[in-house]
Coordinates of C-alpha atoms in Angstrom, one line a residue:
M720 CA -31.9 -19.5 30.2
I721 CA -33.0 -23.1 31.8
V722 CA -35.7 -21.6 33.5
V723 CA -36.9 -20.0 30.1
I724 CA -36.7 -23.1 28.4
A725 CA -38.8 -25.5 31.5
T726 CA -40.8 -23.1 31.4
G727 CA -41.8 -23.6 27.4
L728 CA -41.5 -27.4 28.0
A729 CA -44.5 -27.0 31.2
A730 CA -46.0 -24.7 28.4
F731 CA -47.1 -28.1 26.6
V732 CA -47.1 -31.0 28.7
V733 CA -49.2 -29.4 31.4
P734 CA -52.2 -28.0 29.8
N735 CA -52.5 -31.6 29.0
L736 CA -52.0 -33.2 31.0
V737 CA -54.9 -30.7 33.4
W738 CA -56.9 -29.6 29.8
T739 CA -59.7 -31.3 31.1
S740 CA -59.9 -30.7 34.8
L741 CA -59.1 -26.8 33.6
R742 CA -62.6 -27.2 30.8
T743 CA -64.6 -28.3 34.2
D744 CA -63.0 -25.9 36.5
P745 CA -63.4 -22.2 34.9
R746 CA -61.5 -20.8 38.0
Y747 CA -58.5 -22.0 36.6
V748 CA -58.7 -20.3 33.4
P749 CA -57.5 -16.4 34.7
Q750 CA -54.4 -18.1 36.0
L751 CA -53.8 -20.3 32.5
F752 CA -54.0 -17.4 30.9
L753 CA -52.1 -15.1 32.6
G754 CA -49.2 -18.0 32.8
L755 CA -49.1 -18.1 29.0
I756 CA -48.6 -13.9 29.3
A757 CA -45.6 -14.7 31.4
L758 CA -44.2 -17.2 29.6
I759 CA -44.3 -15.1 26.3
I760 CA -42.8 -12.4 28.3
L761 CA -39.9 -14.2 29.4
F762 CA -39.6 -15.7 25.7
N763 CA -39.3 -12.2 23.9
V764 CA -36.7 -11.7 27.2
Y765 CA -34.9 -13.9 26.4
I766 CA -35.0 -13.9 22.0
L767 CA -34.0 -10.2 23.1
E768 CA -31.4 -11.0 25.6
Q769 CA -29.8 -13.3 22.7
K770 CA -30.1 -11.1 19.9
R771 CA -28.5 -8.9 21.9
E772 CA -25.7 -10.7 22.4
V773 CA -24.9 -12.0 18.8
N774 CA -24.5 -8.2 17.9
R775 CA -21.7 -8.0 21.3
T776 CA -20.2 -10.8 19.3
R777 CA -20.7 -10.1 15.6
A778 CA -19.0 -6.4 17.0
Q779 CA -16.2 -7.9 18.7
L780 CA -15.4 -10.0 15.9
L781 CA -15.9 -6.8 14.3
R782 CA -13.3 -5.2 15.9
E783 CA -11.0 -7.5 15.7
L784 CA -10.9 -8.2 12.1
M785 CA -10.4 -4.4 12.3
E786 CA -7.4 -4.6 13.6
S787 CA -5.8 -7.4 12.0
A788 CA -6.7 -5.7 9.0
K789 CA -5.0 -2.6 10.1
A790 CA -2.1 -4.8 12.1
K791 CA -1.3 -6.4 8.1
E792 CA -1.7 -3.1 6.1
T793 CA 0.9 -1.4 9.1
A794 CA 3.3 -4.3 8.3
L795 CA 2.7 -3.4 4.3
V796 CA 3.4 -0.3 4.5
D797 CA 7.0 1.9 4.1
P798 CA 6.3 4.4 7.6
L799 CA 8.7 6.9 6.7
T800 CA 7.3 7.4 2.9
G801 CA 3.5 5.5 3.0
V802 CA 4.0 3.7 0.6
F803 CA 4.0 -0.4 0.1
N804 CA 7.3 -1.6 1.6
R805 CA 9.1 -5.0 -0.1
R806 CA 7.4 -7.4 1.6
Y807 CA 4.1 -6.4 -0.5
M808 CA 5.8 -6.3 -3.5
E809 CA 6.9 -10.3 -2.4
E810 CA 2.8 -10.4 -2.1
I811 CA 1.3 -8.5 -5.2
F812 CA 4.5 -9.2 -7.9
P813 CA 3.7 -12.5 -7.9
R814 CA -0.6 -12.4 -8.6
E815 CA 0.4 -9.8 -11.4
I816 CA 2.8 -12.1 -13.0
S817 CA 0.0 -15.0 -12.2
K818 CA -2.8 -13.1 -13.4
A819 CA -0.5 -11.9 -16.5
S820 CA -0.2 -15.2 -17.3
R821 CA -3.5 -16.0 -17.5
S822 CA -4.5 -13.9 -19.5
G823 CA -1.9 -12.4 -21.6
S824 CA -2.1 -9.1 -20.7
D825 CA 1.1 -7.0 -20.6
L826 CA 2.9 -6.2 -16.9
S827 CA 5.6 -3.7 -16.4
L828 CA 7.7 -1.9 -13.9
I829 CA 9.7 0.9 -13.8
I830 CA 12.8 0.7 -11.1
L831 CA 14.1 4.0 -9.7
D832 CA 17.6 5.1 -7.8
V833 CA 17.9 8.8 -6.2
D834 CA 21.1 10.3 -8.0
G835 CA 23.4 11.0 -4.8
F836 CA 21.2 10.5 -1.8
K837 CA 24.9 10.3 0.8
D838 CA 24.9 13.4 -0.3
I839 CA 21.3 14.9 -0.4
N840 CA 22.2 13.7 3.4
T841 CA 25.1 15.1 4.0
K842 CA 23.9 18.7 2.7
F843 CA 20.3 18.7 5.0
G844 CA 21.2 15.7 7.1
H845 CA 19.0 12.7 7.6
F846 CA 16.2 14.6 8.2
G847 CA 16.3 16.0 5.0
G848 CA 16.8 12.8 3.6
D849 CA 14.1 11.8 5.0
Q850 CA 11.4 14.1 3.6
Y851 CA 13.5 14.1 0.9
L852 CA 12.7 10.6 0.1
R853 CA 8.4 11.6 0.8
D854 CA 9.3 13.9 -1.2
V855 CA 9.9 11.2 -4.3
A856 CA 6.8 8.9 -3.0
T857 CA 4.5 12.1 -3.3
L858 CA 5.5 12.7 -6.8
L859 CA 5.2 9.0 -7.8
K860 CA 2.0 9.1 -6.2
K861 CA 1.1 11.8 -8.4
T862 CA 2.2 10.4 -11.7
F863 CA 1.5 7.1 -11.9
R864 CA -2.6 5.8 -12.2
G865 CA -4.4 4.5 -9.3
S866 CA -4.2 1.3 -11.0
D867 CA -0.4 1.0 -10.3
T868 CA 1.3 0.2 -7.5
V869 CA 4.2 2.3 -5.5
L870 CA 6.7 0.7 -3.8
R871 CA 9.5 1.8 -1.7
L872 CA 12.2 -1.1 -2.2
G873 CA 14.0 0.3 0.7
G874 CA 17.4 2.7 1.2
D875 CA 17.1 5.2 -1.5
E876 CA 15.1 2.6 -4.6
F877 CA 11.4 2.6 -5.5
L878 CA 9.2 0.7 -7.5
I879 CA 6.4 1.1 -9.5
I880 CA 4.3 -1.9 -10.7
L881 CA 1.9 -1.2 -14.0
P882 CA -0.2 -3.9 -15.0
E883 CA -2.0 -4.5 -17.7
T884 CA 0.7 -2.2 -19.1
S885 CA 3.4 -2.2 -22.4
N886 CA 6.5 -1.6 -22.6
K887 CA 6.6 1.0 -24.5
Q888 CA 3.9 2.5 -22.6
A889 CA 6.1 2.1 -19.6
V890 CA 8.7 4.5 -21.2
R891 CA 6.8 6.4 -22.2
A892 CA 4.9 7.0 -18.2
A893 CA 8.9 7.0 -17.6
E894 CA 8.9 10.1 -19.6
R895 CA 5.9 11.7 -17.8
L896 CA 7.8 11.1 -14.5
S897 CA 10.8 13.0 -16.4
W898 CA 8.9 15.6 -16.7
E899 CA 6.7 15.7 -13.6
T900 CA 10.0 15.7 -11.6
R901 CA 11.3 19.1 -13.3
W902 CA 8.4 20.7 -12.9
W903 CA 8.2 20.3 -8.9
N904 CA 12.3 21.6 -9.0
Q905 CA 11.3 24.0 -10.9
A906 CA 8.6 25.3 -8.7
G907 CA 11.1 25.5 -6.1
H908 CA 9.6 22.8 -3.3
A909 CA 13.0 22.5 -1.5
K910 CA 16.0 23.8 -1.0
Y911 CA 16.8 20.5 -2.8
E912 CA 16.4 19.3 -6.6
L913 CA 14.8 15.7 -7.0
S914 CA 16.9 13.3 -10.0
F915 CA 16.5 9.5 -9.9
S916 CA 17.3 6.9 -12.4
S917 CA 14.6 4.9 -13.8
G918 CA 14.3 1.2 -15.8
V919 CA 11.8 -0.3 -17.1
A920 CA 11.0 -4.1 -17.9
T921 CA 8.2 -5.9 -19.0
Y922 CA 7.3 -9.4 -18.1
R923 CA 7.6 -11.8 -20.4
K924 CA 5.9 -15.8 -20.4
G925 CA 8.3 -18.3 -18.7
M926 CA 10.1 -14.9 -16.1
D927 CA 9.7 -15.3 -12.6
M928 CA 9.4 -11.8 -10.6
K929 CA 13.7 -12.1 -10.5
E930 CA 14.1 -12.0 -13.5
V931 CA 12.3 -9.0 -14.2
L932 CA 13.4 -7.3 -11.4
D933 CA 16.9 -7.9 -12.5
K934 CA 16.4 -6.3 -16.1
A935 CA 14.7 -3.1 -15.0
D936 CA 17.5 -3.2 -12.6
K937 CA 20.7 -4.1 -14.7
D938 CA 18.3 -1.0 -17.8
M939 CA 18.4 1.4 -14.3
Y940 CA 22.4 1.4 -14.0
R941 CA 22.5 1.6 -18.1
V942 CA 20.7 4.7 -18.0
K943 CA 22.7 5.9 -14.6
I944 CA 26.3 5.2 -16.2
E945 CA 25.0 6.7 -19.7
R946 CA 23.8 10.1 -17.5
Q947 CA 27.0 10.2 -15.8
A948 CA 28.6 10.2 -18.9
T949 CA 27.0 12.9 -20.7
R950 CA 27.1 14.8 -17.4
H951 CA 31.3 14.3 -17.7
A952 CA 31.7 15.0 -21.5
A953 CA 29.8 18.3 -20.5
E954 CA 31.4 19.5 -18.7
S955 CA 34.3 18.9 -20.3
Q956 CA 33.4 21.1 -23.2
A957 CA 33.0 23.5 -20.8
W958 CA 36.2 22.9 -19.4
M959 CA 37.6 23.3 -23.1
L960 CA 35.4 26.6 -23.7
E961 CA 35.7 28.1 -20.5
D962 CA 37.3 32.0 -21.3
P963 CA 40.9 32.0 -21.9
G964 CA 41.3 34.5 -18.9
Q965 CA 39.7 31.9 -16.7
S966 CA 41.5 29.1 -17.7
A967 CA 44.9 30.9 -17.1
V968 CA 43.4 32.1 -13.7
R969 CA 42.6 28.4 -13.0
S970 CA 46.3 27.2 -13.9
S971 CA 48.0 29.5 -11.9
R972 CA 45.9 28.0 -8.5
K973 CA 47.0 25.4 -9.7
K974 CA 50.6 26.1 -10.3
D975 CA 50.3 28.1 -6.6
V976 CA 48.4 25.4 -4.8
H977 CA 51.7 22.5 -6.0

């Protein structure tokens, strides 16, 4: 590069110094033209080399940016289910709250807790439990909109963030998920059936992330308790309506045990 720069300087300085002698001696004209051609060639080679160097640097930076983006994305995704994780929730949810607060738009969320996940693990093993969670995640991604964000909070808990969604719309979305779950179970995709309890909460101006999550969590446990009470009531009613002969047999077995 130094040689090229020196040659370039010479191209400007030398002609002014020797132009008078060159005009009087035509023998130097061919050498002058050859020197200019050589200078042009060297300059073009230099430009091409610089361009290649810029392209190499740009490609390297692009690779590093892509690797950095991939590493960041990997850190924000749950490796088991392929949906976003709690870390991403802590990043995106405050942004959605800020957006809803500024624009006055609705923001709701649905929190899900798998029913009897411990029994699933006991019956089908940890591999079966992992597949169960993957099936839940797949169903959630299929059911909700592309603008919604599906996350796994950890364990058997999932969260769906629904921007520009009122409380009534979020409740309907949760009902739609219930229908999708019934259809999935009826299709017999697996040896188990998917079952989970859900809670809905809607952001109100002035609330922070924890308050919205706590509200959804309380709603979910309310639903879970109500479902358990309904199931126990149904079991009790079935016991009362049971065939008298079967009741006698069962009572006899109980006496034998005692």
